[in-house]
Tab-separated table of C-alpha atoms (C1' of nucleotides) in Angstrom:
chain	number	residue	atom	x	y	z
A	8	UNK	CA	21.692	-38.559	10.952
A	9	UNK	CA	20.789	-35.441	12.721
A	10	UNK	CA	18.904	-34.009	9.527
A	11	UNK	CA	17.342	-35.606	6.332
A	12	UNK	CA	14.799	-32.621	5.315
A	13	UNK	CA	15.974	-29.193	4.780
A	14	UNK	CA	14.203	-26.228	4.848
A	15	UNK	CA	15.109	-23.150	2.639
A	16	UNK	CA	15.687	-19.984	4.416
A	17	UNK	CA	16.687	-16.454	3.238
A	18	UNK	CA	20.647	-15.579	3.527
A	19	UNK	CA	20.847	-12.920	6.122
A	20	UNK	CA	21.538	-9.767	3.061
A	21	UNK	CA	18.211	-11.326	1.388
A	22	UNK	CA	15.710	-10.328	4.159
A	23	UNK	CA	13.959	-7.312	3.587
A	24	UNK	CA	12.363	-4.966	6.004
A	25	UNK	CA	9.051	-4.916	4.047
A	26	UNK	CA	8.797	-8.311	3.975
A	27	UNK	CA	9.782	-8.646	8.052
A	28	UNK	CA	6.826	-5.948	8.260
A	29	UNK	CA	4.566	-7.825	6.324
A	30	UNK	CA	4.900	-11.015	7.976
A	31	UNK	CA	4.680	-9.096	11.620
A	32	UNK	CA	1.156	-7.648	10.423
A	33	UNK	CA	-0.787	-10.913	10.576
A	34	UNK	CA	-2.323	-11.175	14.205
A	35	UNK	CA	-1.890	-14.927	14.327
A	36	UNK	CA	2.000	-14.267	13.194
A	37	UNK	CA	2.376	-11.533	15.491
A	38	UNK	CA	1.308	-13.920	18.062
A	39	UNK	CA	3.417	-16.501	17.098
A	40	UNK	CA	6.677	-14.375	16.938
A	41	UNK	CA	5.411	-12.964	20.540
A	42	UNK	CA	5.288	-16.584	22.371
A	43	UNK	CA	8.654	-16.922	20.662
A	44	UNK	CA	10.191	-13.914	22.302
A	45	UNK	CA	8.899	-15.038	25.369
A	46	UNK	CA	10.481	-18.670	25.355
A	47	UNK	CA	14.267	-19.623	25.869
A	48	UNK	CA	14.516	-22.057	23.499
A	49	UNK	CA	13.337	-22.814	20.121
A	50	UNK	CA	9.458	-24.478	20.437
A	51	UNK	CA	7.896	-26.889	18.205
A	52	UNK	CA	4.866	-25.996	16.187
A	53	UNK	CA	2.710	-27.923	18.303
A	54	UNK	CA	3.216	-25.743	21.311
A	55	UNK	CA	1.112	-23.233	19.924
A	56	UNK	CA	-2.618	-22.895	20.223
A	57	UNK	CA	-3.780	-20.940	17.331
A	58	UNK	CA	-7.341	-20.640	16.613
A	59	UNK	CA	-6.861	-22.017	13.140
A	60	UNK	CA	-6.506	-25.187	11.187
A	61	UNK	CA	-3.174	-27.099	11.121
A	62	UNK	CA	-2.867	-26.543	7.334
A	63	UNK	CA	-3.220	-22.441	7.961
A	64	UNK	CA	-0.657	-22.718	10.880
A	65	UNK	CA	1.763	-24.489	8.118
A	66	UNK	CA	0.984	-21.535	6.051
A	67	UNK	CA	1.749	-19.058	8.763
A	68	UNK	CA	5.024	-20.622	9.850
A	69	UNK	CA	6.401	-20.840	5.949
A	70	UNK	CA	5.966	-17.091	5.911
A	71	UNK	CA	7.620	-16.206	8.652
A	72	UNK	CA	10.881	-18.115	7.637
A	73	UNK	CA	10.829	-17.180	4.268
A	74	UNK	CA	10.407	-13.447	5.564
A	75	UNK	CA	13.660	-14.397	7.275
A	76	UNK	CA	11.797	-13.906	11.063
A	77	UNK	CA	12.198	-17.427	12.185
A	78	UNK	CA	14.399	-19.862	11.287
A	79	UNK	CA	13.260	-23.633	11.610
A	80	UNK	CA	15.250	-27.251	11.918
A	81	UNK	CA	13.324	-30.827	12.322
A	82	UNK	CA	14.154	-32.213	14.737
A	83	UNK	CA	12.386	-35.993	14.787
A	84	UNK	CA	8.692	-35.365	13.949
A	85	UNK	CA	8.579	-32.014	15.436
A	86	UNK	CA	9.614	-28.819	13.932
A	87	UNK	CA	11.793	-26.272	15.716
A	88	UNK	CA	11.357	-22.618	15.388
A	89	UNK	CA	13.069	-19.906	16.934
A	90	UNK	CA	13.120	-16.029	16.095
A	91	UNK	CA	16.690	-14.811	13.961
A	92	UNK	CA	17.319	-12.357	16.630
A	93	UNK	CA	21.036	-12.104	15.660
A	94	UNK	CA	20.560	-11.535	11.898
A	95	UNK	CA	17.480	-9.136	12.663
A	96	UNK	CA	19.692	-7.197	14.837
A	97	UNK	CA	22.076	-6.837	12.792
A	98	UNK	CA	20.289	-6.006	9.861
A	99	UNK	CA	17.270	-3.488	11.589
A	100	UNK	CA	18.671	-2.506	15.291
A	101	UNK	CA	15.845	-1.968	17.465
A	102	UNK	CA	13.348	-3.146	14.892
A	103	UNK	CA	12.033	-6.533	16.113
A	104	UNK	CA	12.292	-5.102	19.953
A	105	UNK	CA	10.253	-2.331	19.046
A	106	UNK	CA	7.637	-4.227	17.564
A	107	UNK	CA	7.490	-6.974	20.441
A	108	UNK	CA	7.286	-3.682	22.659
A	109	UNK	CA	4.753	-2.360	20.860
A	110	UNK	CA	2.694	-5.479	20.849
A	111	UNK	CA	2.823	-5.909	24.821
A	112	UNK	CA	1.375	-2.396	24.992
A	113	UNK	CA	-1.312	-2.928	22.941
A	114	UNK	CA	-1.950	-6.277	24.487
A	115	UNK	CA	-1.706	-4.557	27.934
A	116	UNK	CA	-4.040	-1.583	26.628
A	117	UNK	CA	-7.100	-3.902	25.240
A	118	UNK	CA	-6.597	-6.733	27.921
A	119	UNK	CA	-5.865	-9.235	26.161
A	120	UNK	CA	-2.911	-11.358	25.968
B	27	UNK	CA	-13.274	28.643	6.173
B	28	UNK	CA	-10.311	26.845	6.244
B	29	UNK	CA	-11.832	24.032	5.199
B	30	UNK	CA	-15.166	22.692	3.867
B	31	UNK	CA	-14.067	18.652	3.308
B	32	UNK	CA	-13.433	16.350	6.428
B	33	UNK	CA	-11.437	13.499	6.392
B	34	UNK	CA	-11.710	10.841	8.470
B	35	UNK	CA	-8.919	9.620	11.078
B	36	UNK	CA	-8.876	7.109	13.748
B	37	UNK	CA	-8.532	8.385	17.018
B	38	UNK	CA	-5.108	7.595	18.928
B	39	UNK	CA	-6.717	4.846	20.623
B	40	UNK	CA	-7.822	3.400	17.618
B	41	UNK	CA	-4.825	2.713	16.046
B	42	UNK	CA	-3.654	-0.886	15.964
B	43	UNK	CA	-0.076	-2.231	15.472
B	44	UNK	CA	-1.180	-5.015	13.339
B	45	UNK	CA	-2.463	-2.022	11.008
B	46	UNK	CA	0.444	0.045	11.120
B	47	UNK	CA	2.432	-2.634	10.244
B	48	UNK	CA	0.799	-3.590	7.491
B	49	UNK	CA	0.718	-0.333	5.651
B	50	UNK	CA	4.307	0.067	6.089
B	51	UNK	CA	4.950	-3.032	4.447
B	52	UNK	CA	4.214	-1.709	1.124
B	53	UNK	CA	6.743	-0.428	-0.639
B	54	UNK	CA	5.189	2.397	-1.878
B	55	UNK	CA	3.876	3.298	1.652
B	56	UNK	CA	6.858	3.315	2.992
B	57	UNK	CA	8.682	5.371	0.424
B	58	UNK	CA	6.028	7.980	0.953
B	59	UNK	CA	6.431	7.780	4.848
B	60	UNK	CA	10.318	8.354	4.469
B	61	UNK	CA	9.997	10.962	2.627
B	62	UNK	CA	7.522	12.435	5.045
B	63	UNK	CA	9.981	11.670	7.781
B	64	UNK	CA	12.988	13.431	6.183
B	65	UNK	CA	10.387	17.105	5.625
B	66	UNK	CA	10.166	19.704	7.937
B	67	UNK	CA	6.424	20.311	6.967
B	68	UNK	CA	3.695	18.547	5.842
B	69	UNK	CA	3.628	17.660	2.585
B	70	UNK	CA	0.815	17.990	-0.501
B	71	UNK	CA	0.559	14.594	-2.568
B	72	UNK	CA	1.974	16.032	-5.542
B	73	UNK	CA	5.295	16.662	-4.115
B	74	UNK	CA	5.722	12.754	-4.349
B	75	UNK	CA	6.988	11.114	-7.604
B	76	UNK	CA	5.662	8.001	-7.344
B	77	UNK	CA	6.188	5.073	-10.036
B	78	UNK	CA	1.957	4.562	-10.197
B	79	UNK	CA	-0.912	6.587	-11.324
B	80	UNK	CA	-3.103	9.462	-9.604
B	81	UNK	CA	-5.614	6.887	-8.144
B	82	UNK	CA	-3.120	4.594	-6.966
B	83	UNK	CA	-1.675	7.453	-5.029
B	84	UNK	CA	-4.792	8.322	-3.471
B	85	UNK	CA	-5.412	4.766	-2.608
B	86	UNK	CA	-1.993	4.371	-0.740
B	87	UNK	CA	-2.265	7.683	1.142
B	88	UNK	CA	-5.589	6.281	2.214
B	89	UNK	CA	-4.225	3.369	3.740
B	90	UNK	CA	-1.887	5.550	5.482
B	91	UNK	CA	-4.348	7.646	7.155
B	92	UNK	CA	-6.777	4.856	7.846
B	93	UNK	CA	-4.168	2.700	9.645
B	94	UNK	CA	-3.466	6.093	11.674
B	95	UNK	CA	0.077	6.378	10.501
B	96	UNK	CA	0.026	10.076	8.750
B	97	UNK	CA	-2.548	12.855	9.051
B	98	UNK	CA	-4.298	14.513	5.967
B	99	UNK	CA	-5.927	17.922	5.445
B	100	UNK	CA	-7.279	20.018	2.844
B	101	UNK	CA	-5.481	23.380	1.846
B	102	UNK	CA	-6.917	24.659	-1.383
B	103	UNK	CA	-6.697	22.605	-3.762
B	104	UNK	CA	-3.971	20.377	-1.955
B	105	UNK	CA	-4.135	17.726	0.568
B	106	UNK	CA	-1.435	18.364	2.892
B	107	UNK	CA	0.130	14.849	4.855
B	108	UNK	CA	2.170	14.409	7.879
B	109	UNK	CA	3.032	11.640	10.011
B	110	UNK	CA	1.554	11.206	13.098
B	111	UNK	CA	4.566	11.002	15.295
B	112	UNK	CA	3.367	12.174	18.384
B	113	UNK	CA	0.450	9.334	18.304
B	114	UNK	CA	2.496	6.855	16.917
B	115	UNK	CA	5.475	7.641	19.556
B	116	UNK	CA	2.647	7.529	22.325
B	117	UNK	CA	1.508	4.270	21.376
B	118	UNK	CA	4.339	2.094	20.325
B	119	UNK	CA	7.366	3.955	21.485
B	120	UNK	CA	10.372	3.919	19.164
B	121	UNK	CA	8.466	1.776	16.234
B	122	UNK	CA	8.220	4.600	13.793
B	123	UNK	CA	12.139	5.300	14.552
B	124	UNK	CA	13.345	1.936	13.862
B	125	UNK	CA	10.985	0.917	11.240
B	126	UNK	CA	12.890	4.113	9.420
B	127	UNK	CA	15.966	3.286	10.583
B	128	UNK	CA	15.508	-0.293	9.301
B	129	UNK	CA	14.537	1.403	6.182
B	130	UNK	CA	17.690	3.933	5.716
B	131	UNK	CA	19.925	0.733	6.366
B	132	UNK	CA	18.508	-1.167	3.799
B	133	UNK	CA	18.225	1.431	1.326
B	134	UNK	CA	21.843	2.032	1.902
B	135	UNK	CA	22.899	-1.156	1.465
B	136	UNK	CA	20.919	-2.117	-1.424
B	137	UNK	CA	22.377	1.263	-2.771
B	138	UNK	CA	19.095	2.441	-3.367
B	139	UNK	CA	17.602	5.544	-2.060
C	24	DC	C1'	5.333	-53.756	11.064
C	25	DT	C1'	1.556	-51.218	12.573
C	26	DC	C1'	-0.157	-47.410	15.016
C	27	DG	C1'	0.296	-42.514	16.613
C	28	DT	C1'	2.122	-38.091	16.266
C	29	DA	C1'	4.019	-33.895	13.768
C	30	DG	C1'	3.806	-31.603	10.153
C	31	DT	C1'	3.504	-30.955	4.234
C	32	DA	C1'	1.171	-30.477	0.122
C	33	DC	C1'	-2.431	-30.044	-3.212
C	34	DG	C1'	-6.153	-27.904	-4.370
C	35	DG	C1'	-9.829	-24.776	-3.851
C	36	DT	C1'	-12.497	-20.561	-2.005
C	37	DG	C1'	-14.025	-16.086	-0.782
C	38	DA	C1'	-12.156	-11.703	0.458
C	39	DA	C1'	-8.565	-7.995	0.529
C	40	DT	C1'	-5.320	-5.385	-2.547
C	41	DC	C1'	-2.658	-3.162	-5.826
C	42	DT	C1'	-3.120	-1.458	-10.264
C	43	DC	C1'	-5.555	1.244	-13.611
C	44	DG	C1'	-8.476	4.039	-16.575
C	45	DT	C1'	-12.114	7.618	-17.065
C	46	DA	C1'	-15.090	10.663	-15.827
C	47	DC	C1'	-16.163	13.944	-11.938
C	48	DA	C1'	-15.689	18.011	-7.700
C	49	DA	C1'	-13.336	21.897	-5.909
C	50	DG	C1'	-10.000	25.294	-6.065
C	51	DT	C1'	-7.042	28.935	-8.456
C	52	DG	C1'	-6.305	32.385	-11.788
C	53	DG	C1'	-6.528	34.692	-16.030
D	14	DC	C1'	-16.907	32.152	-17.042
D	15	DC	C1'	-12.876	29.024	-18.790
D	16	DA	C1'	-9.162	26.497	-18.043
D	17	DC	C1'	-5.807	24.448	-15.106
D	18	DT	C1'	-4.325	21.998	-10.941
D	19	DT	C1'	-5.375	18.499	-7.317
D	20	DG	C1'	-7.231	14.756	-6.247
D	21	DT	C1'	-11.941	11.825	-5.378
D	22	DA	C1'	-15.078	8.327	-6.934
D	23	DC	C1'	-16.190	4.212	-9.838
D	24	DG	C1'	-16.193	0.348	-11.548
D	25	DA	C1'	-12.781	-3.353	-13.040
D	26	DG	C1'	-8.726	-6.618	-13.705
D	27	DA	C1'	-5.280	-9.429	-11.941
D	28	DT	C1'	-3.003	-11.272	-8.166
D	29	DT	C1'	-2.336	-11.915	-3.301
D	30	DC	C1'	-3.636	-13.843	0.799
D	31	DA	C1'	-6.199	-16.369	5.016
D	32	DC	C1'	-8.095	-20.156	5.480
D	33	DC	C1'	-10.250	-25.129	4.994
D	34	DG	C1'	-10.650	-30.237	4.475
D	35	DT	C1'	-8.402	-34.200	2.360
D	36	DA	C1'	-4.813	-37.206	1.152
D	37	DC	C1'	-0.067	-37.854	2.187
D	38	DT	C1'	5.290	-38.538	4.145
D	39	DA	C1'	8.453	-38.845	8.204
D	40	DC	C1'	9.334	-40.302	12.576
D	41	DG	C1'	9.339	-42.665	16.987
D	42	DA	C1'	7.035	-46.276	20.305
D	43	DG	C1'	5.115	-50.232	21.049
DNA sequence: CTCGTAGTACGGTGAATCTCGTACAAGTGG
DNA sequence: CCACTTGTACGAGATTCACCGTACTACGAG
């Protein structure tokens, strides 16, 4: 009963660095990823306050999932998302954390957050 | 006399992490950057063997320059390109090297180079 | 069963991107 | 001056992308 609908994820070996960089190069997706990195658990899509419509939000989460940055599972009506930290660290050591660090530094520098 | 034509570069503070990630997310540009990282000096555009036309090559070098990843100067008929390692390391410590490391690992894993 | 919430699917629009070929500019060497 | 090398400018075509609204599905609560 835990799951009816399944979601397609790339296997670890299928994750490409160009795809990951492309996924992270969009401001909204980078914001999602930063928020996920700051959370202890997985988060439902509805927990994000994004300046775009629901359909666009779905689109961005799909890009992140298909590029291998996040994994998603259904739980009730919600869909929980979490970073694929272990897979990414194995494939590309240090990449995720330096991107997150760079984004944090830039946010601090520009007075955003 | 060293230079007639000048090229527009973003100042260090204008470099955005999204722009850098976007620039690096194209396979051809990533290849250029890896080759630049492996070179001791700056390289002329003509030193790159890329599977695209001359005009497309110009386009990719411009994207890299305008995003702040490389700097370029004219020298005779050639245009020399080099990574902006210092600026990038200051703004985003570790980012460039982890991207290069990730690209190397992936190239090794996929048997390309 | 009905209602509300969470998210998807679909179709469409406008902008950006990658690509090319052709024509041109700038410098070097004969 | 002329030829050659290097790279640019200028369209132009094809693709991708971000975004939206509307209609729909899936699930949980009452």
